[in-house]
């Protein structure tokens, strides 16, 4: 790796690690021994309207400022893999960027864009979810990906399921079965698919009777979570538990329950 590319890689990895994902007290000092110069990083986030993604953006901005002469341009992925692919390919074609941070909505859909970046000698760091076919490994799977900053998503699904099982036992002990609904961030999002699959497997092993009566998409947003919960309640007014994969959607579900004048529904995210 040449000196310039190494400096970009170091800055990318540090900026991404500081992007509200795992680390604090970060700095993006260059360890290549050269003049830091100016860097232009493209950051492709899940969706700019999402509160979690906004915190990632704040982390990227703060780390870029700490690094010195680093400019960051953000791209709104709109929770769409094809949208992010087009954005990455356009950014490569522009010739403006030294590196990319990709919070992939679909780690498979963006592969052609990442390969284009590699061909243009633009290093890529995967954030939040791996880029590639295997969602359960941080090992780079695609040429051009120099590292991954993430956490596995299947444990999230199991954790939500454990909370659901506990609610069925303690708050709905007389329900037979305990009727559960699940709101995902998006059924086409690979890491959300992993969460839902783990959730379903976990409640399937519960030692109390549980039935998944509905599954909706809430797009990680309060308003969409509210609409999803309204649909669930309309079709299943006797639902016992509404679980979501993000707190924004849980807040929306709370609004829907209150608007419907219902009590006794357990909410969790």
PDB file of C-alpha atoms in Angstrom, residues 37-131:
ATOM      1  CA  UNK A  37      -2.895  16.939   3.410  1.00  0.00           C
ATOM      2  CA  UNK A  38      -6.564  17.069   2.458  1.00  0.00           C
ATOM      3  CA  UNK A  39      -8.955  14.120   2.287  1.00  0.00           C
ATOM      4  CA  UNK A  40     -12.481  13.958   0.886  1.00  0.00           C
ATOM      5  CA  UNK A  41     -14.530  11.099   2.310  1.00  0.00           C
ATOM      6  CA  UNK A  42     -17.919   9.941   1.029  1.00  0.00           C
ATOM      7  CA  UNK A  43     -20.143   8.586   3.824  1.00  0.00           C
ATOM      8  CA  UNK A  44     -23.119   6.541   2.657  1.00  0.00           C
ATOM      9  CA  UNK A  45     -25.555   6.321   5.577  1.00  0.00           C
ATOM     10  CA  UNK A  46     -28.621   4.113   6.048  1.00  0.00           C
ATOM     11  CA  UNK A  47     -31.091   7.018   5.868  1.00  0.00           C
ATOM     12  CA  UNK A  48     -30.589  10.604   6.991  1.00  0.00           C
ATOM     13  CA  UNK A  49     -34.117  10.816   8.481  1.00  0.00           C
ATOM     14  CA  UNK A  50     -33.285   8.071  10.999  1.00  0.00           C
ATOM     15  CA  UNK A  51     -32.159   9.113  14.488  1.00  0.00           C
ATOM     16  CA  UNK A  52     -29.601   6.281  14.747  1.00  0.00           C
ATOM     17  CA  UNK A  53     -28.063   7.236  11.393  1.00  0.00           C
ATOM     18  CA  UNK A  54     -27.980  10.872  12.487  1.00  0.00           C
ATOM     19  CA  UNK A  55     -25.834   9.867  15.468  1.00  0.00           C
ATOM     20  CA  UNK A  56     -23.521   7.977  13.092  1.00  0.00           C
ATOM     21  CA  UNK A  57     -23.254  11.136  11.014  1.00  0.00           C
ATOM     22  CA  UNK A  58     -22.398  13.163  14.111  1.00  0.00           C
ATOM     23  CA  UNK A  59     -19.636  10.699  14.965  1.00  0.00           C
ATOM     24  CA  UNK A  60     -18.218  10.855  11.449  1.00  0.00           C
ATOM     25  CA  UNK A  61     -18.249  14.660  11.528  1.00  0.00           C
ATOM     26  CA  UNK A  62     -16.540  14.838  14.922  1.00  0.00           C
ATOM     27  CA  UNK A  63     -13.834  12.354  13.946  1.00  0.00           C
ATOM     28  CA  UNK A  64     -13.248  14.142  10.641  1.00  0.00           C
ATOM     29  CA  UNK A  65     -12.868  17.454  12.468  1.00  0.00           C
ATOM     30  CA  UNK A  66     -10.417  15.866  14.899  1.00  0.00           C
ATOM     31  CA  UNK A  67      -8.415  14.469  11.970  1.00  0.00           C
ATOM     32  CA  UNK A  68      -7.769  17.924  10.578  1.00  0.00           C
ATOM     33  CA  UNK A  69      -8.168  18.646   6.893  1.00  0.00           C
ATOM     34  CA  UNK A  70     -10.873  16.058   6.146  1.00  0.00           C
ATOM     35  CA  UNK A  71     -14.050  16.892   4.252  1.00  0.00           C
ATOM     36  CA  UNK A  72     -17.060  14.552   4.470  1.00  0.00           C
ATOM     37  CA  UNK A  73     -19.993  14.405   2.081  1.00  0.00           C
ATOM     38  CA  UNK A  74     -23.032  12.426   3.280  1.00  0.00           C
ATOM     39  CA  UNK A  75     -25.368  10.438   1.057  1.00  0.00           C
ATOM     40  CA  UNK A  76     -28.926   9.523   2.070  1.00  0.00           C
ATOM     41  CA  UNK A  77     -29.382   5.792   1.450  1.00  0.00           C
ATOM     42  CA  UNK A  78     -33.151   5.952   2.096  1.00  0.00           C
ATOM     43  CA  UNK A  79     -32.986   2.381   3.460  1.00  0.00           C
ATOM     44  CA  UNK A  80     -32.471   1.160  -0.106  1.00  0.00           C
ATOM     45  CA  UNK A  81     -29.653  -1.010  -1.397  1.00  0.00           C
ATOM     46  CA  UNK A  82     -30.157  -0.002  -5.046  1.00  0.00           C
ATOM     47  CA  UNK A  83     -30.157   3.669  -4.053  1.00  0.00           C
ATOM     48  CA  UNK A  84     -26.834   3.289  -2.264  1.00  0.00           C
ATOM     49  CA  UNK A  85     -25.357   1.343  -5.185  1.00  0.00           C
ATOM     50  CA  UNK A  86     -26.198   4.173  -7.588  1.00  0.00           C
ATOM     51  CA  UNK A  87     -24.798   6.744  -5.157  1.00  0.00           C
ATOM     52  CA  UNK A  88     -21.515   4.863  -4.755  1.00  0.00           C
ATOM     53  CA  UNK A  89     -21.112   4.390  -8.499  1.00  0.00           C
ATOM     54  CA  UNK A  90     -21.816   8.072  -9.141  1.00  0.00           C
ATOM     55  CA  UNK A  91     -19.319   9.060  -6.439  1.00  0.00           C
ATOM     56  CA  UNK A  92     -16.644   6.848  -8.007  1.00  0.00           C
ATOM     57  CA  UNK A  93     -17.317   8.351 -11.427  1.00  0.00           C
ATOM     58  CA  UNK A  94     -17.011  11.875 -10.029  1.00  0.00           C
ATOM     59  CA  UNK A  95     -13.363  11.346  -9.119  1.00  0.00           C
ATOM     60  CA  UNK A  96     -13.797  13.570  -6.058  1.00  0.00           C
ATOM     61  CA  UNK A  97     -13.273  11.094  -3.224  1.00  0.00           C
ATOM     62  CA  UNK A  98     -10.275   9.570  -1.472  1.00  0.00           C
ATOM     63  CA  UNK A  99     -12.255   6.971   0.470  1.00  0.00           C
ATOM     64  CA  UNK A 100     -15.733   5.749   1.351  1.00  0.00           C
ATOM     65  CA  UNK A 101     -17.518   4.796   4.568  1.00  0.00           C
ATOM     66  CA  UNK A 102     -20.518   2.619   3.694  1.00  0.00           C
ATOM     67  CA  UNK A 103     -23.324   1.931   6.158  1.00  0.00           C
ATOM     68  CA  UNK A 104     -24.864  -0.632   3.831  1.00  0.00           C
ATOM     69  CA  UNK A 105     -28.604  -1.208   3.792  1.00  0.00           C
ATOM     70  CA  UNK A 106     -27.882  -4.281   1.681  1.00  0.00           C
ATOM     71  CA  UNK A 107     -24.336  -5.587   1.822  1.00  0.00           C
ATOM     72  CA  UNK A 108     -24.874  -7.619  -1.350  1.00  0.00           C
ATOM     73  CA  UNK A 109     -26.554  -4.935  -3.460  1.00  0.00           C
ATOM     74  CA  UNK A 110     -23.637  -2.499  -3.025  1.00  0.00           C
ATOM     75  CA  UNK A 111     -20.926  -4.987  -4.070  1.00  0.00           C
ATOM     76  CA  UNK A 112     -20.647  -3.725  -7.688  1.00  0.00           C
ATOM     77  CA  UNK A 113     -20.149  -0.178  -6.419  1.00  0.00           C
ATOM     78  CA  UNK A 114     -17.475  -1.265  -3.964  1.00  0.00           C
ATOM     79  CA  UNK A 115     -15.717  -3.177  -6.747  1.00  0.00           C
ATOM     80  CA  UNK A 116     -15.823  -0.022  -8.875  1.00  0.00           C
ATOM     81  CA  UNK A 117     -14.278   1.870  -5.961  1.00  0.00           C
ATOM     82  CA  UNK A 118     -11.506  -0.723  -5.678  1.00  0.00           C
ATOM     83  CA  UNK A 119     -10.777  -0.401  -9.399  1.00  0.00           C
ATOM     84  CA  UNK A 120     -10.477   3.371  -8.885  1.00  0.00           C
ATOM     85  CA  UNK A 121      -8.120   2.817  -5.907  1.00  0.00           C
ATOM     86  CA  UNK A 122     -10.703   4.167  -3.434  1.00  0.00           C
ATOM     87  CA  UNK A 123     -10.587   2.208  -0.141  1.00  0.00           C
ATOM     88  CA  UNK A 124     -13.891   1.357   1.564  1.00  0.00           C
ATOM     89  CA  UNK A 125     -14.767   0.743   5.209  1.00  0.00           C
ATOM     90  CA  UNK A 126     -17.991  -1.141   5.940  1.00  0.00           C
ATOM     91  CA  UNK A 127     -19.961   0.239   8.884  1.00  0.00           C
ATOM     92  CA  UNK A 128     -22.809  -1.264  10.913  1.00  0.00           C
ATOM     93  CA  UNK A 129     -23.130  -4.290   8.607  1.00  0.00           C
ATOM     94  CA  UNK A 130     -20.618  -6.296   6.536  1.00  0.00           C
ATOM     95  CA  UNK A 131     -20.377  -5.825   2.783  1.00  0.00           C
TER      96      UNK A 131
END
